[in-house]
Amino acid sequence: MKLNIAVLPGDGIGPEVTAQAVKVLKAIAMEFNHIFTFKKGLVGACAIDKTGNPLPEETIDICKKADAVLFGAIGDTKYDNDPNAKIRPEQGLLGIRQELGLYTNIRPIIAYEDLLNKSSLKVKQIKDTNILIYRELTGGIYFGKRYLSEDGNTASDTCEYNRFEIERIAHLAFKAAQSRKRKLTLVDKANVLESSRLWRRVVQDIAPQYPNVKLDYMYIDNAAMELIIRPRQFDVILTENMFGDILSEEASVIVGSIGLLASASIGDKYAMFEPIHGAYTKAANKGIANPIASILSVAMLLDHFGLYDEAALVREGVDKSLKLHITTPDLNNKYDNISTTKVGDFIEDFIQNPEETNLNFTNIHLGQSTII
Ligand code: IPM
Ligand code: MG
């Protein structure tokens, strides 16, 4: 298969983790005789520094010409505490989601057997957790009308949804549930918000089309607690933009590190794959950023194009790296010298020689790749 992939590394640790993901894609292309080509674009704070615009036209153009987009991370601490900044790196990410019509964001939350003791939660509580969060990504309070009064003392953001926006993601979430444990939980705040009541009405209206899916509802405040106490009760969670943002980050506690969570952002025409973590500026260029979220985003990309064996091999490589403790310090208390690049090298080597893991391990551990 031929795939043109737009690569937007972004800021902070984005470039380091994305480099490992590209490495993995190249290894897959070699092993399975695919042709993957890559074209880089600027986005976020680095784009502001170079062009004054967090999402230059050229970047949009590169993405629209590509089959898929691989996204790193954006953000820079220099903007975080400056509420007066008119131009912000995040506008780059929100802009690309909107430009490409990426209305569905899919975030898998899987408790890996080998990492159960990395979570601050109890093992028996989180074991076997496997949740898919369907987060609406181009509507709600993120994109509604904003207002700041002349005197700067009053402000508002609007959460607005229409039937169409809810229906299209709800159908995808129901379909995903059909191929899993057939349970869909709509998370909202329908006891207070009119927009949430619309979500319930629309989801109830289409539910009869999926009679084999058990639909239930949960208020966001209660879901925030249930997710931690009884995560195994969830199969597919469907929710609006901001609730999904918060809930998915909370869910990283179950998995052990936010550096493990991948996502796919899908629209009718385009698709983008991105770790759910941010730019983590403080960790940039230290070799400590966990590349696994970005590498697992590559697995989701491969799945998206029906390259299931390829995706499975990438996931196997990740599993192996976790089993052998070839992981960055956020997960590692066994070895202290495993860098971002070494994790990428190991998974690359695994893809090239899945049978020779022990050799890979020794070489990677000594800091030498088996590739000459
Ligand atoms: C995410 C991030 C983004 C979001 C930020 C960086 C704008 O937190 O993808 O979860 O809020 O959607
Ligand atoms: Mg977030």
Coordinates of C-alpha atoms and ligand atoms in Angstrom, one line a residue:
M1 CA 0.0 0.0 0.0
K2 CA 1.1 3.5 -0.7
L3 CA 0.4 6.1 2.0
N4 CA 1.4 9.8 2.1
I5 CA 1.6 10.7 5.8
A6 CA 1.7 14.3 7.0
V7 CA 3.9 14.6 10.1
L8 CA 3.3 17.5 12.5
P9 CA 5.7 17.0 15.3
G10 CA 4.7 20.3 17.1
D11 CA 6.3 21.4 20.3
G12 CA 8.0 20.2 23.5
I13 CA 8.4 16.4 23.4
G14 CA 6.3 16.2 20.2
P15 CA 9.3 16.0 17.8
E16 CA 11.1 13.3 19.9
V17 CA 8.2 11.0 20.3
T18 CA 7.0 11.5 16.7
A19 CA 10.5 10.6 15.4
Q20 CA 10.1 7.1 17.1
A21 CA 6.7 6.7 15.6
V22 CA 8.0 7.5 12.1
K23 CA 10.9 5.0 12.7
V24 CA 8.3 2.4 13.5
L25 CA 6.3 3.2 10.4
K26 CA 9.4 2.9 8.2
A27 CA 10.2 -0.5 9.7
I28 CA 6.7 -1.6 8.9
A29 CA 6.9 -0.4 5.4
M30 CA 10.2 -2.3 4.9
E31 CA 8.9 -5.6 6.4
F32 CA 5.5 -5.6 4.6
N33 CA 6.6 -3.9 1.3
H34 CA 4.6 -0.8 1.6
I35 CA 5.6 2.6 0.4
F36 CA 5.1 5.3 3.1
T37 CA 6.2 8.8 2.4
F38 CA 6.4 11.5 4.9
K39 CA 6.0 15.3 4.7
K40 CA 6.5 17.6 7.7
G41 CA 4.5 20.6 8.6
L42 CA 4.7 23.3 11.3
V43 CA 2.1 23.6 14.0
G44 CA 1.8 25.1 17.5
A45 CA 4.3 27.3 19.3
C46 CA 7.1 26.5 16.8
A47 CA 4.9 27.6 14.0
I48 CA 4.1 30.9 15.8
D49 CA 7.9 31.5 16.3
K50 CA 8.6 30.9 12.6
T51 CA 5.5 32.3 10.9
G52 CA 3.4 34.1 13.5
N53 CA 0.6 31.6 12.9
P54 CA 0.0 28.4 14.9
L55 CA -1.5 26.8 11.8
P56 CA 0.1 28.1 8.6
E57 CA -1.8 27.6 5.3
E58 CA 1.0 25.4 4.1
T59 CA 0.4 23.0 6.9
I60 CA -3.3 22.7 6.2
D61 CA -2.4 22.1 2.6
I62 CA 0.1 19.3 3.5
C63 CA -2.5 17.6 5.6
K64 CA -5.3 17.8 3.0
K65 CA -3.0 16.3 0.4
A66 CA -2.0 13.4 2.7
D67 CA -3.8 10.1 3.4
A68 CA -3.3 10.5 7.2
V69 CA -1.8 12.9 9.6
L70 CA 0.6 12.0 12.5
F71 CA 0.5 14.6 15.2
G72 CA 3.0 15.1 18.0
A73 CA 2.0 17.6 20.7
I74 CA 1.6 21.3 21.1
G75 CA 1.9 23.9 23.8
D76 CA 4.6 26.0 25.4
T77 CA 4.8 27.0 29.1
K78 CA 5.5 30.6 28.0
Y79 CA 1.8 30.8 27.0
D80 CA 0.3 28.9 29.9
N81 CA 0.3 31.7 32.4
D82 CA -0.4 34.5 30.0
P83 CA -4.2 34.7 29.7
N84 CA -3.8 37.8 27.5
A85 CA -2.0 36.1 24.7
K86 CA -4.2 36.5 21.6
I87 CA -2.3 33.9 19.6
R88 CA -1.9 30.5 21.3
P89 CA -0.3 27.2 20.2
E90 CA -3.5 25.3 21.0
Q91 CA -5.3 27.2 18.2
G92 CA -3.1 25.1 15.8
L93 CA -4.5 21.8 17.1
L94 CA -8.1 23.0 17.4
G95 CA -7.8 24.6 13.9
I96 CA -6.5 21.4 12.3
R97 CA -9.3 19.4 13.9
Q98 CA -11.8 21.8 12.5
E99 CA -10.2 22.2 9.1
L100 CA -10.1 18.5 8.6
G101 CA -13.5 17.9 10.1
L102 CA -12.2 15.4 12.6
Y103 CA -15.4 15.1 14.7
T104 CA -14.7 11.8 16.4
N105 CA -11.8 11.2 18.7
I106 CA -11.2 7.6 19.8
R107 CA -9.1 7.0 22.9
P108 CA -8.5 3.4 24.0
I109 CA -7.9 2.9 27.7
I110 CA -6.3 -0.5 28.3
A111 CA -4.8 -1.7 31.6
Y112 CA -1.7 -3.7 30.5
E113 CA -1.1 -6.8 32.5
D114 CA 2.6 -5.9 32.8
L115 CA 1.9 -2.4 34.1
L116 CA -0.9 -3.1 36.6
N117 CA 1.4 -2.2 39.5
K118 CA 2.5 1.1 38.0
S119 CA -1.0 2.5 38.5
S120 CA -1.6 4.3 41.8
L121 CA -4.9 2.4 41.9
K122 CA -5.3 -1.1 43.3
V123 CA -4.5 -4.0 40.9
K124 CA -7.8 -5.8 41.6
Q125 CA -9.7 -2.6 40.8
I126 CA -8.1 -1.9 37.4
K127 CA -7.2 -5.4 36.1
D128 CA -8.8 -6.2 32.7
T129 CA -10.0 -2.7 32.1
N130 CA -10.6 -2.1 28.4
I131 CA -12.5 1.0 27.5
L132 CA -13.0 3.0 24.3
I133 CA -13.8 6.6 24.8
Y134 CA -15.6 8.3 21.9
R135 CA -15.0 12.0 22.4
E136 CA -16.8 14.5 20.1
L137 CA -14.0 16.7 18.8
T138 CA -15.2 19.6 16.7
G139 CA -18.2 21.0 18.7
G140 CA -19.3 22.0 22.1
I141 CA -17.7 24.6 24.4
Y142 CA -14.4 24.3 22.5
F143 CA -15.9 25.9 19.4
G144 CA -18.9 27.8 20.7
K145 CA -19.2 31.6 20.8
R146 CA -16.9 33.4 23.2
Y147 CA -17.4 36.7 24.8
L148 CA -15.3 39.1 26.8
S149 CA -16.8 42.4 27.9
E150 CA -15.1 45.7 27.1
D151 CA -14.0 46.2 30.7
G152 CA -12.6 42.7 30.7
N153 CA -14.6 41.7 33.8
T154 CA -17.2 39.4 32.3
A155 CA -16.6 36.4 30.0
S156 CA -18.5 33.5 28.6
D157 CA -18.0 30.4 26.4
T158 CA -21.0 28.7 24.8
C159 CA -21.6 24.9 24.6
E160 CA -23.7 24.3 21.5
Y161 CA -24.6 21.1 19.7
N162 CA -27.0 20.2 17.0
R163 CA -28.7 16.9 16.2
F164 CA -26.5 16.1 13.2
E165 CA -23.2 16.6 15.2
I166 CA -24.4 14.2 17.9
E167 CA -25.9 11.6 15.5
R168 CA -22.8 11.1 13.4
I169 CA -20.5 10.3 16.3
A170 CA -23.2 8.3 18.1
H171 CA -23.6 6.0 15.2
L172 CA -19.8 5.3 15.2
A173 CA -19.9 4.7 19.0
F174 CA -22.8 2.3 18.7
K175 CA -21.0 0.4 15.9
A176 CA -17.8 0.2 18.0
A177 CA -19.9 -1.2 20.9
Q178 CA -21.4 -3.9 18.5
S179 CA -17.9 -5.2 17.8
R180 CA -16.9 -5.3 21.5
K181 CA -18.9 -6.0 24.7
R182 CA -22.0 -4.3 23.3
K183 CA -22.4 -1.7 26.0
L184 CA -22.5 2.0 25.4
T185 CA -22.5 4.6 28.2
L186 CA -23.5 8.2 27.3
V187 CA -21.7 10.5 29.7
D188 CA -23.4 14.0 30.1
K189 CA -24.8 16.4 32.6
A190 CA -28.4 16.1 31.5
N191 CA -29.7 17.0 35.0
V192 CA -28.4 20.5 34.4
L193 CA -27.5 21.3 30.8
E194 CA -29.9 21.7 27.9
S195 CA -27.2 20.6 25.5
S196 CA -26.8 17.3 27.4
R197 CA -30.5 16.7 27.3
L198 CA -30.2 17.0 23.5
W199 CA -27.5 14.4 23.5
R200 CA -29.8 12.0 25.5
R201 CA -32.7 12.6 23.2
V202 CA -30.7 12.1 20.0
V203 CA -28.9 9.0 21.4
Q204 CA -32.2 7.5 22.5
D205 CA -33.7 8.2 19.1
I206 CA -31.1 6.2 17.3
A207 CA -30.6 3.4 19.9
P208 CA -33.4 1.2 18.4
Q209 CA -31.2 0.8 15.3
Y210 CA -28.7 -1.0 17.5
P211 CA -30.9 -3.4 19.5
N212 CA -28.0 -5.6 20.6
V213 CA -26.2 -2.7 22.3
K214 CA -27.1 -2.0 25.9
L215 CA -27.3 1.7 26.3
D216 CA -26.9 3.4 29.7
Y217 CA -26.3 6.9 30.9
M218 CA -24.1 8.5 33.5
Y219 CA -23.7 12.1 34.7
I220 CA -20.1 13.3 34.2
D221 CA -19.5 13.9 37.9
N222 CA -20.5 10.4 38.8
A223 CA -18.6 9.0 35.8
A224 CA -15.5 10.7 37.0
M225 CA -15.8 8.6 40.2
E226 CA -17.0 5.4 38.7
L227 CA -14.2 5.4 36.1
I228 CA -11.7 5.1 39.0
I229 CA -13.6 2.9 41.3
R230 CA -15.1 0.4 38.8
P231 CA -13.5 0.9 35.4
R232 CA -14.4 -2.6 34.2
Q233 CA -18.1 -1.7 34.1
F234 CA -17.4 0.4 31.0
D235 CA -17.1 -0.7 27.4
V236 CA -17.6 2.2 25.0
I237 CA -18.1 5.7 26.5
L238 CA -19.7 8.4 24.3
T239 CA -19.4 12.0 25.4
E240 CA -19.1 15.6 24.3
N241 CA -15.8 17.4 23.7
M242 CA -14.8 18.8 27.1
F243 CA -16.1 15.9 29.2
G244 CA -14.1 13.6 26.9
D245 CA -11.0 15.7 27.3
I246 CA -11.1 15.5 31.1
L247 CA -12.3 11.9 31.4
S248 CA -9.6 10.5 29.1
E249 CA -6.8 12.2 31.0
E250 CA -8.3 10.9 34.2
A251 CA -8.3 7.4 32.7
S252 CA -4.6 7.6 32.2
V253 CA -4.3 6.9 36.0
I254 CA -5.7 3.4 35.3
V255 CA -3.1 2.7 32.6
G256 CA -0.1 3.9 34.7
S257 CA 1.2 6.7 32.5
I258 CA -0.3 9.3 30.2
G259 CA 2.6 8.5 28.0
L260 CA 0.8 5.3 26.9
L261 CA -2.4 6.7 25.6
A262 CA -2.9 7.0 21.9
S263 CA -5.8 8.4 19.9
A264 CA -7.4 8.5 16.4
S265 CA -9.3 11.5 15.2
I266 CA -11.6 10.6 12.4
G267 CA -13.7 12.6 10.0
D268 CA -15.6 11.8 6.8
K269 CA -12.5 12.6 4.7
Y270 CA -9.4 12.8 6.8
A271 CA -7.9 11.1 9.8
M272 CA -5.3 12.2 12.3
F273 CA -3.4 10.1 14.9
E274 CA -2.0 11.6 18.0
P275 CA -1.0 10.8 21.6
I276 CA -3.3 12.3 24.1
H277 CA -0.5 13.8 26.2
G278 CA 0.6 17.4 25.8
A279 CA 4.0 19.0 25.0
Y280 CA 5.5 18.6 28.4
T281 CA 8.0 21.3 27.7
K282 CA 10.0 20.7 30.8
A283 CA 10.9 17.2 29.6
A284 CA 11.8 18.2 26.0
N285 CA 15.2 17.2 24.6
K286 CA 16.1 15.1 27.7
G287 CA 15.4 11.7 26.2
I288 CA 12.9 10.9 28.9
A289 CA 9.6 11.3 27.0
N290 CA 7.7 8.1 26.6
P291 CA 7.2 7.4 22.8
I292 CA 4.7 4.6 23.3
A293 CA 1.5 6.8 23.0
S294 CA 2.9 8.0 19.6
I295 CA 3.8 4.5 18.6
L296 CA 0.4 3.1 19.5
S297 CA -1.1 6.0 17.5
V298 CA 0.8 4.5 14.5
A299 CA -0.9 1.2 15.3
M300 CA -4.3 2.9 15.1
L301 CA -3.3 4.5 11.8
L302 CA -2.4 1.1 10.4
D303 CA -5.7 -0.3 11.6
H304 CA -7.5 2.6 9.9
F305 CA -6.1 1.5 6.6
G306 CA -7.0 -2.2 7.2
L307 CA -3.3 -3.1 7.8
Y308 CA -4.3 -5.3 10.8
D309 CA -1.2 -7.6 10.8
E310 CA 1.1 -4.6 10.7
A311 CA -0.8 -2.9 13.5
A312 CA -0.7 -6.1 15.6
L313 CA 3.0 -6.4 15.1
V314 CA 3.5 -2.8 16.4
R315 CA 1.4 -3.6 19.4
E316 CA 3.3 -6.8 20.0
G317 CA 6.5 -4.8 20.0
V318 CA 5.1 -2.4 22.5
D319 CA 3.9 -5.3 24.7
K320 CA 7.4 -6.8 24.5
S321 CA 9.1 -3.5 25.5
L322 CA 6.8 -3.2 28.5
K323 CA 7.5 -6.9 29.5
L324 CA 11.2 -6.4 29.3
H325 CA 11.2 -3.0 31.0
I326 CA 12.6 -1.3 27.9
T327 CA 10.7 1.8 28.9
T328 CA 11.3 5.4 29.7
P329 CA 11.7 6.5 33.4
D330 CA 7.9 7.3 33.9
L331 CA 7.4 3.5 33.9
N332 CA 10.8 2.2 34.8
N333 CA 12.3 1.4 38.2
K334 CA 14.5 -1.4 36.9
Y335 CA 16.9 0.4 34.5
D336 CA 17.9 4.0 34.5
N337 CA 19.3 4.5 31.1
I338 CA 16.4 3.7 28.7
S339 CA 15.8 6.8 26.6
T340 CA 13.0 7.8 24.2
T341 CA 15.2 6.7 21.3
K342 CA 16.1 3.3 22.8
V343 CA 12.4 2.4 23.2
G344 CA 11.9 3.3 19.5
D345 CA 15.0 1.4 18.5
F346 CA 13.8 -1.7 20.4
I347 CA 10.4 -1.7 18.8
E348 CA 11.9 -1.1 15.4
D349 CA 14.3 -4.0 15.9
F350 CA 11.4 -6.2 17.1
I351 CA 9.5 -5.5 13.9
Q352 CA 12.5 -6.5 11.9
N353 CA 13.3 -9.6 14.0
P354 CA 10.3 -10.6 16.0
E355 CA 11.9 -14.0 16.8
E356 CA 15.1 -12.5 18.2
T357 CA 13.9 -10.5 21.0
N358 CA 16.6 -11.5 23.4
L359 CA 19.3 -10.4 21.0
N360 CA 17.4 -7.1 20.5
F361 CA 17.1 -6.7 24.2
T362 CA 20.9 -7.1 24.8
N363 CA 21.8 -4.8 22.0
I364 CA 19.3 -2.1 22.9
H365 CA 20.3 -2.4 26.5
L366 CA 23.9 -1.9 25.6
G367 CA 22.9 1.0 23.5
Q368 CA 23.6 -0.6 20.2
S369 CA 20.9 -1.2 17.7
T370 CA 21.2 -4.4 15.7
I371 CA 20.8 -2.3 12.5
I372 CA 24.1 -1.3 11.1
Ligands
IPM1 C1 -6.2 16.9 24.1 C2 -5.5 18.2 24.6 C3 -6.1 19.3 23.7 C4 -7.6 19.4 24.0 C5 -5.5 20.7 24.0 C6 -4.0 20.7 23.8 C7 -6.1 21.8 23.2 O1 -5.7 18.4 25.9 O2 -6.0 16.5 22.9 O3 -6.7 16.2 25.0 O4 -8.0 20.0 25.0 O5 -8.3 18.8 23.2
MG2 MG -6.5 16.7 27.0

